[in-house]
Coordinates of C-alpha atoms in Angstrom, one line a residue:
M982 CA 22.8 -84.7 -41.6
K983 CA 22.1 -82.1 -38.8
I984 CA 21.9 -83.1 -35.2
L985 CA 20.3 -80.6 -32.9
I986 CA 21.5 -80.4 -29.2
I987 CA 19.8 -77.9 -26.9
L988 CA 21.3 -77.0 -23.6
T989 CA 19.2 -74.7 -21.5
T990 CA 20.8 -72.6 -18.7
L991 CA 19.2 -70.0 -16.5
F992 CA 21.2 -66.9 -16.0
S993 CA 19.9 -64.1 -13.8
L994 CA 21.1 -60.6 -14.5
I995 CA 20.3 -57.6 -12.3
K996 CA 19.4 -54.3 -14.0
N997 CA 20.2 -51.4 -11.8
K998 CA 19.5 -47.7 -12.1
T999 CA 22.1 -46.3 -14.6
E1000 CA 23.9 -43.0 -14.6
E1001 CA 23.0 -40.4 -17.2
T1002 CA 25.6 -39.5 -19.8
S1003 CA 24.3 -35.9 -20.1
S1004 CA 26.4 -34.7 -17.2
Y1005 CA 29.6 -35.1 -19.4
L1006 CA 30.7 -33.0 -22.4
Y1007 CA 31.8 -35.2 -25.3
N1008 CA 32.1 -35.1 -29.1
S1009 CA 31.8 -38.8 -29.6
Y1010 CA 32.1 -42.0 -27.5
I1011 CA 31.5 -45.7 -27.7
V1012 CA 31.0 -48.6 -25.2
Y1013 CA 32.1 -51.8 -26.9
D1014 CA 32.0 -55.5 -25.9
S1015 CA 35.4 -56.8 -26.9
N1016 CA 34.4 -60.4 -26.7
T1017 CA 31.3 -60.2 -29.0
N1018 CA 32.2 -57.1 -30.9
K1019 CA 28.9 -55.5 -30.0
V1020 CA 28.3 -51.8 -29.6
L1021 CA 26.5 -51.4 -26.3
E1022 CA 26.1 -47.6 -26.3
G1023 CA 27.6 -44.6 -28.1
Y1024 CA 27.2 -41.2 -29.7
S1025 CA 28.6 -40.2 -33.1
Y1026 CA 31.0 -43.2 -32.8
K1027 CA 31.3 -43.5 -36.6
N1028 CA 32.4 -39.8 -37.0
Q1029 CA 36.0 -39.5 -38.2
R1030 CA 38.2 -37.2 -36.1
G1031 CA 41.8 -36.7 -35.1
V1032 CA 42.7 -39.3 -32.5
A1033 CA 46.2 -38.1 -31.3
S1034 CA 48.3 -40.6 -29.3
I1035 CA 45.7 -43.4 -28.9
S1036 CA 46.8 -44.2 -32.5
K1037 CA 50.0 -45.5 -30.8
I1038 CA 48.0 -48.7 -30.0
M1039 CA 48.5 -49.6 -33.7
T1040 CA 52.2 -48.8 -33.4
A1041 CA 52.5 -51.1 -30.4
V1042 CA 50.6 -53.9 -32.2
L1043 CA 52.9 -53.8 -35.2
A1044 CA 56.0 -53.8 -32.9
I1045 CA 54.7 -56.8 -31.0
E1046 CA 53.7 -58.7 -34.2
S1047 CA 57.1 -57.9 -35.9
G1048 CA 58.7 -60.6 -33.7
M1049 CA 61.5 -58.2 -32.9
L1050 CA 60.7 -57.3 -29.3
E1051 CA 64.0 -58.8 -28.0
N1052 CA 66.1 -56.8 -30.6
F1053 CA 68.1 -53.8 -29.4
V1054 CA 68.0 -50.8 -31.7
A1055 CA 69.5 -47.3 -31.7
A1056 CA 67.4 -44.2 -31.7
P1057 CA 67.7 -42.5 -35.2
N1058 CA 68.4 -38.8 -35.8
E1059 CA 64.7 -38.4 -36.7
I1060 CA 63.6 -38.7 -33.0
K1061 CA 64.3 -34.9 -32.9
K1062 CA 61.0 -34.5 -34.8
G1063 CA 59.1 -36.2 -32.0
I1064 CA 58.0 -33.1 -30.2
G1065 CA 55.7 -33.4 -27.2
S1066 CA 55.4 -36.5 -25.1
S1067 CA 58.8 -38.3 -24.9
I1068 CA 61.0 -40.5 -22.8
Y1069 CA 63.8 -38.2 -23.7
M1070 CA 66.1 -40.5 -25.7
E1071 CA 69.2 -39.2 -27.3
E1072 CA 70.3 -40.0 -30.8
G1073 CA 72.1 -43.4 -30.9
E1074 CA 70.7 -44.5 -27.5
V1075 CA 70.1 -48.2 -27.5
N1076 CA 67.0 -49.9 -26.1
S1077 CA 65.1 -53.1 -26.8
I1078 CA 62.0 -52.8 -28.9
E1079 CA 60.0 -54.2 -25.9
E1080 CA 61.2 -51.4 -23.7
L1081 CA 60.3 -48.9 -26.4
V1082 CA 56.8 -50.3 -26.4
Y1083 CA 56.6 -49.7 -22.6
G1084 CA 57.7 -46.1 -23.2
L1085 CA 55.2 -45.8 -26.1
M1086 CA 52.2 -47.1 -24.1
L1087 CA 53.0 -45.8 -20.5
R1088 CA 54.6 -42.4 -21.4
S1089 CA 53.3 -41.9 -24.9
G1090 CA 56.8 -41.4 -26.1
N1091 CA 56.8 -39.9 -29.6
D1092 CA 60.6 -40.7 -29.8
C1093 CA 59.7 -44.4 -29.1
A1094 CA 57.1 -44.3 -31.9
I1095 CA 59.7 -43.0 -34.4
T1096 CA 62.4 -45.4 -33.3
I1097 CA 60.0 -48.4 -33.6
A1098 CA 58.9 -47.3 -37.1
Y1099 CA 62.5 -47.2 -38.3
A1100 CA 63.4 -50.5 -36.6
V1101 CA 60.5 -52.4 -38.0
S1102 CA 60.2 -50.9 -41.5
G1103 CA 63.3 -48.9 -42.2
N1104 CA 61.5 -45.6 -42.6
I1105 CA 58.3 -43.8 -41.5
E1106 CA 56.5 -44.1 -44.9
S1107 CA 56.8 -47.9 -45.0
F1108 CA 55.7 -48.2 -41.4
V1109 CA 52.6 -46.0 -42.0
N1110 CA 51.7 -48.3 -45.0
L1111 CA 51.9 -51.2 -42.6
M1112 CA 49.6 -49.4 -40.1
N1113 CA 47.0 -48.8 -42.8
Q1114 CA 47.2 -52.3 -44.2
K1115 CA 46.7 -53.7 -40.7
A1116 CA 43.7 -51.3 -40.1
K1117 CA 42.0 -52.7 -43.2
E1118 CA 42.8 -56.3 -42.2
I1119 CA 41.1 -56.1 -38.8
G1120 CA 38.1 -54.2 -40.0
M1121 CA 38.8 -50.5 -39.3
K1122 CA 36.9 -48.9 -42.2
N1123 CA 37.2 -45.2 -41.4
T1124 CA 40.8 -44.8 -40.4
I1125 CA 43.7 -43.1 -42.1
F1126 CA 47.2 -43.2 -40.4
N1127 CA 49.8 -40.7 -41.4
N1128 CA 52.4 -41.3 -38.8
P1129 CA 53.3 -43.7 -36.0
S1130 CA 52.8 -41.2 -33.1
G1131 CA 49.6 -39.3 -33.6
L1132 CA 51.2 -35.9 -33.9
D1133 CA 49.3 -33.6 -36.1
E1134 CA 51.4 -30.4 -36.4
E1135 CA 53.1 -31.3 -39.7
D1136 CA 50.3 -33.3 -41.4
E1137 CA 46.7 -34.1 -40.8
G1138 CA 47.6 -36.5 -38.1
N1139 CA 45.9 -39.8 -37.7
L1140 CA 42.1 -39.9 -38.4
S1141 CA 39.8 -42.5 -37.0
T1142 CA 36.5 -43.1 -35.2
C1143 CA 35.5 -44.3 -31.8
E1144 CA 34.2 -47.5 -33.4
D1145 CA 37.5 -48.2 -35.2
M1146 CA 39.6 -47.5 -32.2
A1147 CA 37.5 -49.9 -30.2
I1148 CA 38.0 -52.6 -32.9
L1149 CA 41.7 -51.9 -32.8
T1150 CA 41.9 -52.1 -29.0
S1151 CA 39.9 -55.3 -28.9
Y1152 CA 42.3 -56.8 -31.4
A1153 CA 45.3 -55.6 -29.4
M1154 CA 44.0 -57.0 -26.1
K1155 CA 44.1 -60.5 -27.6
L1156 CA 47.9 -60.2 -27.8
E1157 CA 49.3 -61.4 -24.5
T1158 CA 52.3 -59.0 -24.7
F1159 CA 50.1 -56.0 -25.4
R1160 CA 47.8 -56.9 -22.5
R1161 CA 50.7 -57.2 -20.1
I1162 CA 52.3 -53.9 -21.2
T1163 CA 49.1 -51.8 -21.2
S1164 CA 48.1 -53.0 -17.8
T1165 CA 51.5 -52.1 -16.2
K1166 CA 51.1 -49.3 -13.7
A1167 CA 54.8 -48.5 -13.4
Y1168 CA 57.9 -49.7 -15.2
K1169 CA 61.6 -49.3 -14.3
S1170 CA 63.4 -48.4 -17.5
T1171 CA 67.0 -49.0 -18.4
H1172 CA 68.1 -45.4 -18.9
H1173 CA 65.3 -43.1 -17.7
G1174 CA 64.1 -44.1 -14.3
I1175 CA 60.6 -45.3 -13.5
W1176 CA 57.8 -44.7 -16.0
V1177 CA 54.3 -44.3 -14.4
N1178 CA 51.4 -45.1 -16.7
K1179 CA 49.4 -42.0 -17.8
N1180 CA 46.2 -44.1 -17.8
K1181 CA 45.0 -42.9 -14.3
L1182 CA 42.0 -45.3 -14.5
L1183 CA 44.3 -48.2 -13.7
N1184 CA 44.6 -46.7 -10.2
Q1185 CA 41.1 -45.2 -9.9
Y1186 CA 39.0 -48.2 -10.9
E1187 CA 39.4 -51.8 -9.7
Y1188 CA 38.4 -53.4 -13.0
A1189 CA 40.5 -51.3 -15.3
I1190 CA 43.1 -53.4 -17.2
G1191 CA 44.5 -51.2 -19.9
G1192 CA 44.2 -48.4 -22.4
K1193 CA 45.9 -45.3 -23.8
T1194 CA 45.7 -41.6 -23.4
G1195 CA 46.1 -38.9 -26.1
Y1196 CA 46.1 -35.2 -26.6
T1197 CA 46.9 -32.6 -29.2
K1198 CA 45.6 -29.0 -29.5
K1199 CA 43.9 -30.1 -32.7
A1200 CA 42.4 -33.4 -31.6
R1201 CA 41.9 -32.4 -28.0
R1202 CA 41.7 -35.1 -25.3
T1203 CA 41.3 -38.7 -26.6
L1204 CA 41.1 -41.8 -24.4
V1205 CA 40.8 -45.5 -24.7
T1206 CA 40.4 -47.7 -21.7
V1207 CA 39.6 -51.4 -21.1
A1208 CA 38.0 -52.9 -18.0
K1209 CA 37.1 -56.5 -17.2
K1210 CA 34.7 -58.0 -14.6
D1211 CA 34.4 -61.8 -14.6
D1212 CA 34.1 -62.8 -18.3
T1213 CA 32.8 -59.4 -19.4
E1214 CA 35.5 -57.2 -21.0
I1215 CA 34.5 -53.7 -22.3
V1216 CA 36.3 -51.1 -24.2
V1217 CA 35.4 -47.4 -23.9
V1218 CA 36.7 -44.8 -26.3
T1219 CA 36.1 -41.0 -26.1
L1220 CA 37.2 -38.3 -28.5
D1221 CA 37.2 -34.7 -27.3
C1222 CA 35.6 -35.4 -24.0
G1223 CA 35.9 -33.4 -20.8
G1224 CA 36.3 -35.4 -17.5
D1225 CA 37.1 -38.4 -19.6
F1226 CA 38.4 -40.7 -16.8
A1227 CA 35.3 -40.1 -14.7
F1228 CA 33.1 -40.6 -17.7
H1229 CA 34.7 -43.9 -18.6
K1230 CA 34.4 -45.1 -15.0
S1231 CA 30.6 -44.2 -15.0
L1232 CA 30.1 -46.1 -18.2
Y1233 CA 31.8 -49.2 -16.8
E1234 CA 29.8 -49.1 -13.6
K1235 CA 26.6 -48.7 -15.6
W1236 CA 27.2 -51.6 -18.0
F1237 CA 28.8 -54.0 -15.5
D1238 CA 25.6 -53.6 -13.4
Q1239 CA 23.1 -54.5 -16.2
Y1240 CA 25.1 -56.6 -18.7
K1241 CA 27.1 -59.8 -18.5
T1242 CA 29.2 -61.9 -20.8
Y1243 CA 29.2 -65.7 -20.7
L1244 CA 32.0 -68.0 -21.9
L1245 CA 30.0 -70.7 -23.8
I1246 CA 32.9 -72.8 -25.0
E1247 CA 36.6 -72.5 -24.3
K1248 CA 39.3 -72.6 -27.0
G1249 CA 40.4 -76.2 -27.5
N1250 CA 39.1 -79.7 -28.1
H1251 CA 35.7 -80.9 -26.7
T1252 CA 33.4 -83.8 -27.0
I1253 CA 29.7 -82.9 -27.4
S1254 CA 27.2 -85.8 -27.9
N1255 CA 29.9 -88.1 -29.1
F1256 CA 31.2 -85.6 -31.6
N1257 CA 34.8 -84.3 -31.3
I1258 CA 34.8 -80.5 -31.6
K1259 CA 37.7 -78.2 -32.0
C1260 CA 37.3 -74.4 -31.3
D1261 CA 40.1 -72.1 -32.4
E1262 CA 39.0 -69.4 -30.0
D1263 CA 36.9 -68.8 -26.9
I1264 CA 33.2 -68.4 -27.8
Y1265 CA 31.2 -65.8 -25.8
A1266 CA 27.7 -64.5 -25.6
S1267 CA 26.5 -61.4 -23.8
F1268 CA 23.0 -60.4 -22.6
E1269 CA 21.2 -57.6 -20.7
N1270 CA 18.0 -59.0 -19.3
T1271 CA 16.8 -61.7 -16.9
E1272 CA 15.1 -64.1 -19.2
N1273 CA 16.1 -67.8 -19.6
L1274 CA 19.0 -68.3 -21.9
I1275 CA 18.8 -71.2 -24.3
I1276 CA 22.0 -72.2 -26.0
I1277 CA 21.6 -74.2 -29.2
F1278 CA 24.5 -76.2 -30.7
H1279 CA 24.0 -77.3 -34.3
I1280 CA 26.4 -80.1 -35.1
M1281 CA 26.8 -80.2 -38.9
K1282 CA 28.7 -83.4 -39.5
E1283 CA 28.9 -83.3 -43.3
E1284 CA 30.1 -79.6 -43.3
K1285 CA 32.4 -80.4 -40.3
K1286 CA 31.1 -77.3 -38.4
M1287 CA 29.3 -76.5 -35.2
L1288 CA 27.2 -73.4 -35.2
I1289 CA 26.1 -71.7 -31.9
H1290 CA 22.8 -69.8 -31.6
T1291 CA 20.7 -68.6 -28.6
N1292 CA 17.0 -67.9 -28.2
R1293 CA 17.9 -64.2 -27.6
D1294 CA 19.9 -63.5 -30.8
S1295 CA 19.6 -64.9 -34.2
I1296 CA 23.2 -64.3 -35.3
I1297 CA 25.8 -67.0 -35.2
L1298 CA 27.9 -66.2 -32.1
G1299 CA 30.8 -68.5 -32.9
R1300 CA 32.1 -71.3 -35.1
C1301 CA 33.8 -74.5 -34.2
K1302 CA 34.9 -77.5 -36.3
V1303 CA 33.9 -81.1 -36.1
I1304 CA 37.0 -83.2 -36.3

């Protein structure tokens, strides 16, 4: 038996004049709704390129999910191979893995990436296998990780796309610890003074809440940022883009003006028309225009499911269970 419940809500969205993207030089970019996994705008965002240090987002995810954040580990001899960005650890220096993740995300420490890899997996090769397994698990279809740092002098480096990096960042932002660390503007380290986040957008744009910078001579500038306004959370990724911080800000201003995300149902238990509903995650929907929005809840008692549709999109936006 199917019971149809229709709730109609009027939402008014204002569409303002948008900035043109033609004033910026870029190889590829994407604007991505992290709540609905919808591509809002982009160019060549499926093209695979070197991504440099923004690949450290995956290293941070694996460190956080390892359950070892409170463990203290010594820097291995191999940190000497971590040329470029560094927090300047010495061999044998002891830090917590959580502090290494701060050094990884705020200062792009290649020595942090290497130390994390050895602490979590015992060696670089095993850790890289974990990176690639995780990429497949979360839907990154065009990504190949070769190291935990993003360096590309000794190998091909890490190859990915704007789309895949947006998928990864959206996944990472669902981790409370990652969200806290990536949004930190400055951190007082145990051994190396105060680390200031290289993501300048955190200080330049009021809605910025995270991201990661990257650069190598081969990959050129790469940048991931995240911004949130009300319930709308957007990820922007650029690969080989001049003026990237300004470009990201312009894209956020454009989309926050004409686009809005609505939280339809919060995670947890609910009662709808005498049915007990359990949602394992927050359910969102996002729209661009000013038409009336009709939200349709299909209560499927026998299948023990609730499907959510709207009059503006035929896809199922979320699933909840009837309990």
